[in-house]
Short mmCIF file of C-alpha atoms and ligand atoms in Angstrom, two decimals:
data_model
loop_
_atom_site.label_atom_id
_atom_site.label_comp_id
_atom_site.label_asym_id
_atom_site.label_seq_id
_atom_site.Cartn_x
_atom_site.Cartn_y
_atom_site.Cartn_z
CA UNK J 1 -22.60 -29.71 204.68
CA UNK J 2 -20.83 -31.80 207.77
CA UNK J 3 -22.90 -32.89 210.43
CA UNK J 4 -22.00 -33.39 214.14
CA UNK J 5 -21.81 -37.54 215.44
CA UNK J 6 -24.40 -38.50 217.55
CA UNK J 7 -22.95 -41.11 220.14
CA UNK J 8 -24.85 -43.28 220.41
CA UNK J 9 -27.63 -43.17 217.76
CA UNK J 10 -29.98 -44.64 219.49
CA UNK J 11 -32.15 -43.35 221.73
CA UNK J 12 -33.17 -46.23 224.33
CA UNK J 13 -35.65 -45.69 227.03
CA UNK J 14 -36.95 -48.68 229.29
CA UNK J 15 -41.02 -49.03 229.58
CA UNK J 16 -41.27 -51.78 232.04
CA UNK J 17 -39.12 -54.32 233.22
CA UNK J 18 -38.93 -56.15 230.05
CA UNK J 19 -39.79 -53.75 227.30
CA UNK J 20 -37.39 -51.33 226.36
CA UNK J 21 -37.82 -48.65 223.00
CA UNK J 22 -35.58 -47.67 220.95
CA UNK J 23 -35.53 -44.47 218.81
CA UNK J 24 -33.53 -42.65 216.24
CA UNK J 25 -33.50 -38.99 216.94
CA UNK J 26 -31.45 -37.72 214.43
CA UNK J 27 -34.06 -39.19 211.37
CA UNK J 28 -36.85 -36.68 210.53
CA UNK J 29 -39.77 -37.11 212.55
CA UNK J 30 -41.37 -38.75 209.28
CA UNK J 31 -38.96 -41.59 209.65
CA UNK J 32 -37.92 -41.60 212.60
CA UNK J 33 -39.33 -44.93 214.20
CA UNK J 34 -39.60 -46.80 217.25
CA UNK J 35 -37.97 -50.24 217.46
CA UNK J 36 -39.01 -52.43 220.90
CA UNK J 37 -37.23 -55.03 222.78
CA UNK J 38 -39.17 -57.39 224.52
CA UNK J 39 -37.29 -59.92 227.06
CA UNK J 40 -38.79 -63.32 226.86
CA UNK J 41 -37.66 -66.67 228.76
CA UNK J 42 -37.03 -68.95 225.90
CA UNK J 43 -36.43 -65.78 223.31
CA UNK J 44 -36.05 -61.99 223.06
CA UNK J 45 -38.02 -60.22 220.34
CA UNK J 46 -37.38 -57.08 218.39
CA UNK J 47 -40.17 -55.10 216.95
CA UNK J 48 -39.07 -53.10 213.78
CA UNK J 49 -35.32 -52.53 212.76
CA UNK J 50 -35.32 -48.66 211.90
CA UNK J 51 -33.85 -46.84 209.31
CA UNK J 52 -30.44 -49.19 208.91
CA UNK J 53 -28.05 -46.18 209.33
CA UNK J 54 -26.56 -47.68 212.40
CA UNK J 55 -25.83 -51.52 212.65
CA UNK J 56 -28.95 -52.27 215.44
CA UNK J 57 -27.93 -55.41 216.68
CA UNK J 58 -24.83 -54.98 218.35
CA UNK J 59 -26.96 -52.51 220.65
CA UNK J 60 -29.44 -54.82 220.90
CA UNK J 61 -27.14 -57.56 222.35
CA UNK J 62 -25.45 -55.17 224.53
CA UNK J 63 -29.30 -54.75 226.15
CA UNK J 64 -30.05 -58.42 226.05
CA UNK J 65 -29.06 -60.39 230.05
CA UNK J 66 -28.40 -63.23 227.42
CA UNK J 67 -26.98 -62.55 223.50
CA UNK J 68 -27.01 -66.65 222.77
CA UNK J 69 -30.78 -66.28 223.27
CA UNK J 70 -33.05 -66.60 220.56
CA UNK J 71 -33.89 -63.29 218.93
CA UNK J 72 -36.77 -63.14 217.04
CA UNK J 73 -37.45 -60.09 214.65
CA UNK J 74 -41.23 -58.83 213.98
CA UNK J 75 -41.35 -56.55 210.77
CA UNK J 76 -44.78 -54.83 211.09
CA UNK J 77 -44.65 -53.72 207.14
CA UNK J 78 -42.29 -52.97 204.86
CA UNK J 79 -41.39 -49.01 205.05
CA UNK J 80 -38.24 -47.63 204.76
CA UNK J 81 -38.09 -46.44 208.71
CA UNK J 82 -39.22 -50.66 210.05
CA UNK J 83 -36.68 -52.68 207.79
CA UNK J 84 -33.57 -50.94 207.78
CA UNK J 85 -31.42 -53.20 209.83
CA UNK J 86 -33.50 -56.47 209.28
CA UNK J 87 -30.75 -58.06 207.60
CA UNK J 88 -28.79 -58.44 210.68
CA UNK J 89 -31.31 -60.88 212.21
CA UNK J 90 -31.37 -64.42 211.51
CA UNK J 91 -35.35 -65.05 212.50
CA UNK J 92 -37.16 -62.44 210.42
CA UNK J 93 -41.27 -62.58 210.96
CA UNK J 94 -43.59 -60.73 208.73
CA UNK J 95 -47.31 -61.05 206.89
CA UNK J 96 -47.16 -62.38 203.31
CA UNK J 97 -48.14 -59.25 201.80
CA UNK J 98 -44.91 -57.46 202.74
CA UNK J 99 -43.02 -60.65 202.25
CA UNK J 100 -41.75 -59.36 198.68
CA UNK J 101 -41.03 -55.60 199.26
CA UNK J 102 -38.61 -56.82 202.19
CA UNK J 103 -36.59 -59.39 200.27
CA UNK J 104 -36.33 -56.48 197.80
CA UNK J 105 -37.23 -53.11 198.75
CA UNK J 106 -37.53 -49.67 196.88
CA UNK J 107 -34.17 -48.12 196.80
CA UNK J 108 -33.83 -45.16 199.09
CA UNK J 109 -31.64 -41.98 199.75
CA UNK J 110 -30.99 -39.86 202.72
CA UNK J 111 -31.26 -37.51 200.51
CA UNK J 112 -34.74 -35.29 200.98
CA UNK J 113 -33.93 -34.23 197.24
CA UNK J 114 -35.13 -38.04 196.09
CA UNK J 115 -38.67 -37.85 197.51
CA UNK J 116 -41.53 -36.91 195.07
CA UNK J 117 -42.98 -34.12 195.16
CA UNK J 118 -46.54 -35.62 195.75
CA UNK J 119 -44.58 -37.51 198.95
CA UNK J 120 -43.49 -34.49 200.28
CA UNK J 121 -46.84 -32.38 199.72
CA UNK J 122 -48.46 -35.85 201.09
CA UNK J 123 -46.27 -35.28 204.60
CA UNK J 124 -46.80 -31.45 205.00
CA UNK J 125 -50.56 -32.05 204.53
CA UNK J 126 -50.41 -35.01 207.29
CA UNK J 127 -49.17 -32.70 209.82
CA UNK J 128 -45.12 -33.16 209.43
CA UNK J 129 -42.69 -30.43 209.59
CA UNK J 130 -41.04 -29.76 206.42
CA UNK J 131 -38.21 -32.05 204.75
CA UNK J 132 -34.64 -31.73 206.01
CA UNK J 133 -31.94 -31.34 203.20
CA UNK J 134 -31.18 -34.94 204.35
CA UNK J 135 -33.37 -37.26 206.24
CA UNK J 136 -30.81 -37.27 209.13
CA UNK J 137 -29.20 -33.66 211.30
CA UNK J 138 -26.47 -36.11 212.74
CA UNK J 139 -24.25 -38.68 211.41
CA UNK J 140 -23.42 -42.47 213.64
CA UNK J 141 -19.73 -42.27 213.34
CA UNK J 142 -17.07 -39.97 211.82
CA UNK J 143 -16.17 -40.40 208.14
CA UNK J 144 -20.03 -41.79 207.81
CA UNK J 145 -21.22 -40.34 204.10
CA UNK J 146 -24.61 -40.20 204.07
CA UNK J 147 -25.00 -40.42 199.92
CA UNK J 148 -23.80 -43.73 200.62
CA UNK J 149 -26.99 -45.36 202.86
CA UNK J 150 -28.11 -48.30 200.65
CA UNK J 151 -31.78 -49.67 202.12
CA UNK J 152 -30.58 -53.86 202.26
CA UNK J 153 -33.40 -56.23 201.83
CA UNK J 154 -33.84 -59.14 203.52
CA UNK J 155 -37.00 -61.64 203.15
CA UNK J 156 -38.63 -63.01 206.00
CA UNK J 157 -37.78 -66.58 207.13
CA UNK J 158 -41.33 -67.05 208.44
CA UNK J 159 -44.84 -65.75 207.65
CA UNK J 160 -47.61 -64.92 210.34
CA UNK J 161 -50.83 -64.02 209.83
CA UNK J 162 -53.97 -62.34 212.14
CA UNK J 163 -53.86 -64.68 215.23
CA UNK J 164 -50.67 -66.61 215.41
CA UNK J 165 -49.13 -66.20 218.32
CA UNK J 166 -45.51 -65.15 219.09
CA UNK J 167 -44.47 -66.85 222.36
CA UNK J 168 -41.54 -66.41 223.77
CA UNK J 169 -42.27 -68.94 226.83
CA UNK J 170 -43.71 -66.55 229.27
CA UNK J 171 -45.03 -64.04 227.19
CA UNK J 172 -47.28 -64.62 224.10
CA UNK J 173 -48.83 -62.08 221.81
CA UNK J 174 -51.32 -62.41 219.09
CA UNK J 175 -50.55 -60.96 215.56
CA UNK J 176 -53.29 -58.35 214.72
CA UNK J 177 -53.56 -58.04 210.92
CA UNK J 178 -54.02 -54.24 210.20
CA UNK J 179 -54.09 -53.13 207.34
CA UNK J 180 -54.97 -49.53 205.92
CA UNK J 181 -51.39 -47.80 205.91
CA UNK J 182 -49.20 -50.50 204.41
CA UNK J 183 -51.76 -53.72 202.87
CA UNK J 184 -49.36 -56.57 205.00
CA UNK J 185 -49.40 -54.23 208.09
CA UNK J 186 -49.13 -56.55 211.48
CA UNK J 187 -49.17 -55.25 214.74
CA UNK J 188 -49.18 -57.20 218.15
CA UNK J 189 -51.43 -57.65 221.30
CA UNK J 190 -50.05 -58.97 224.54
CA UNK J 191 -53.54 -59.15 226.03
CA UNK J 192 -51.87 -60.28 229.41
CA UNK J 193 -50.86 -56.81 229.81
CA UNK J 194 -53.15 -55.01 227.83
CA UNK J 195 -50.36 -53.80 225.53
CA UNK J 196 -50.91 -53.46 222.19
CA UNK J 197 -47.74 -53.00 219.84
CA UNK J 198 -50.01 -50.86 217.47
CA UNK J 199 -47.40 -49.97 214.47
CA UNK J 200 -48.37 -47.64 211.81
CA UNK J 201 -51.75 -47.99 212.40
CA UNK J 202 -51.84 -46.25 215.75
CA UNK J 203 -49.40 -43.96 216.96
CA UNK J 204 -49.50 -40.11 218.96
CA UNK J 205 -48.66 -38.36 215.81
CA UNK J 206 -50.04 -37.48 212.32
CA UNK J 207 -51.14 -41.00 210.22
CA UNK J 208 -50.61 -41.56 206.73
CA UNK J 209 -53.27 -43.04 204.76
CA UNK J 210 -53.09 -41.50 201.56
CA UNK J 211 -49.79 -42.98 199.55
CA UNK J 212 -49.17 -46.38 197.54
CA UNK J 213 -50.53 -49.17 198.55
CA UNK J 214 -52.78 -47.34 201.48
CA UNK J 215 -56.25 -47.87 201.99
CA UNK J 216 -58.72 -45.56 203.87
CA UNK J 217 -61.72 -48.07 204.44
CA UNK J 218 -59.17 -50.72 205.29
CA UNK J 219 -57.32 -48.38 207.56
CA UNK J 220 -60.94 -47.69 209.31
CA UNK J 221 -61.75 -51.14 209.86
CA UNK J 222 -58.22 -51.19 211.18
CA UNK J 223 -58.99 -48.45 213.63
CA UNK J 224 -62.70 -49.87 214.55
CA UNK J 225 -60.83 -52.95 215.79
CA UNK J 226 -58.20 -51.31 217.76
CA UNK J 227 -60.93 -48.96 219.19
CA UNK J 228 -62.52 -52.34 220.45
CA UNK J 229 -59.31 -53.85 222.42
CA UNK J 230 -58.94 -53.52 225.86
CA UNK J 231 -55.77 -51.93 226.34
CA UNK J 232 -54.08 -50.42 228.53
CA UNK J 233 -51.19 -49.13 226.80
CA UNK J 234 -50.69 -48.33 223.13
CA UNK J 235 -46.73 -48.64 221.50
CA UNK J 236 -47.06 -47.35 218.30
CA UNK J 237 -44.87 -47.41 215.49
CA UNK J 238 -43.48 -43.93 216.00
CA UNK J 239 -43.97 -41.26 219.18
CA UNK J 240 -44.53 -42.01 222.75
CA UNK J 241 -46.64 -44.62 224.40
CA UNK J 242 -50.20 -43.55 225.12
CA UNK J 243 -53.60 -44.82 227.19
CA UNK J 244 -56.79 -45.82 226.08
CA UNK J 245 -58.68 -42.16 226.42
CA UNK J 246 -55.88 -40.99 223.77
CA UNK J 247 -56.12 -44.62 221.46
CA UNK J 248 -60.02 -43.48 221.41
CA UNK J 249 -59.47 -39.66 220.60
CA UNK J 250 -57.25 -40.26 217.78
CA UNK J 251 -59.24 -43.72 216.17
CA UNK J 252 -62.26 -40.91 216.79
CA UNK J 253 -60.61 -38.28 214.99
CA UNK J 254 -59.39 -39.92 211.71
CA UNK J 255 -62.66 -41.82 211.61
CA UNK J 256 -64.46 -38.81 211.66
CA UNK J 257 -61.97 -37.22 208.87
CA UNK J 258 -62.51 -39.89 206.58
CA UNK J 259 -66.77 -40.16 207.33
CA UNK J 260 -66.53 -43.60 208.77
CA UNK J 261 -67.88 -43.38 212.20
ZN1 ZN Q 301 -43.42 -45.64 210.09
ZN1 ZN Q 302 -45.15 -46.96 207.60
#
């Protein structure tokens, strides 16, 4: 099978005059991921690092007024589609708990072939559209063979933890701990804005709570708190950004699923 090149892979889409998102349109929905840029005075910050099947941080730079910044990277957990290209940042922030998956993470393939069975009944039964022969429709560059993605760990340089802050000079944001979907899952609230960078614990699409490692009563008590924030906006860890009637119907929703209201 040959696919067609998508130039450039990356989706990028500007959310306010600091903020930009980045997406990867050619991944299947399941892991297909946003990645944000926030600008900051002393440093710029990256949320999430995608699949890995395009080098990131050359496009990064190329958005950045200033590339000899500071650039901090913010894993939220340690899934395939949020640690792809961590290895090409040098500040790498990320909870303890997902501290050992990133240094050396689960091999993967682009190959849909190479997922379980119970992964791929787990996906159709979250909502997702069925598997893709590979995880990708397009490839980054001619020449690129897909049989040859290798997932590259890299282990954080520092650990955070619920409430540290990440400050870069004129903005600061407090690490949420939420746990549920991935047990080190960290998402971030710029309470200045009422923006909450909400990961996989919050996003417009279907959630997955029910693999390795997942916990539904955690993943409640994740949603309880988020239900409690006053946000205005919610940047999740895949789909577009949403308000706070849709943050309530969908915490509503899953906490009625699960009989935790
Ligand atoms: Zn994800
Ligand atoms: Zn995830």
């Amino acid at each position: 099978m040959t696919y067609p090149v998508a130039l450039p892979w990356y989706g990028l889409t500007s959310l306010d005059d600091r903020t930009w998102c980045l997406t990867e349109p050619h991944v299947h929905p399941i892991f297909s991921a946003n990645i944000f840029l926030v600008l900051g005075r002393d440093a710029d910050l990256v949320i999430d690092s995608g699949m890995g099947i395009a080098p990131l941080r050359p496009v990064i730079d190329g958005i950045r007024p200033d590339p000899a910044k500071p650039l901090i990277l913010f894993t939220t957990h340690a899934h395939v589609d949020h640690i792809g290209a961590a290895h090409e940042f040098e500040t790498r922030l990320a909870h303890p708990l997902e501290a050992e998956e990133m240094a050396d993470p689960t091999p993967y393939s682009l190959d849909s072939a190479d997922i379980p069975d119970r992964f791929r009944q787990l996906f159709l039964d979250a909502g997702y559209p069925p598997l893709w022969p590979m995880l990708i429709d397009a490839i980054p560059h001619e020449g690129y063979d897909p049989s040859r993605y290798r997932l590259t760990g890299a282990a954080p340089t520092s650990l955070v933890r619920d409430g540290d802050v990440v400050d870069l000079g004129d903005w600061r944001a407090e690490v949420l701990h939420l746990p549920g979907h991935s047990p080190g899952q960290i998402g971030l609230w710029h309470d200045a804005s009422g923006t909450l960078f909400g990961a996989d614990a919050i996003y417009d699409g279907p959630l997955i709570y029910d693999g390795p490692g997942m916990s539904v009563p955690d993943y409640a008590a994740s949603l309880k708190r988020i239900r409690d924030l006053p946000v205005k906006q919610v940047y999740g860890g895949h789909d577009p950004a949403f308000g706070p009637e849709r943050r309530d119907e969908i915490v509503n929703r899953y906490l009625d699923l699960w009989g935790e209201a």
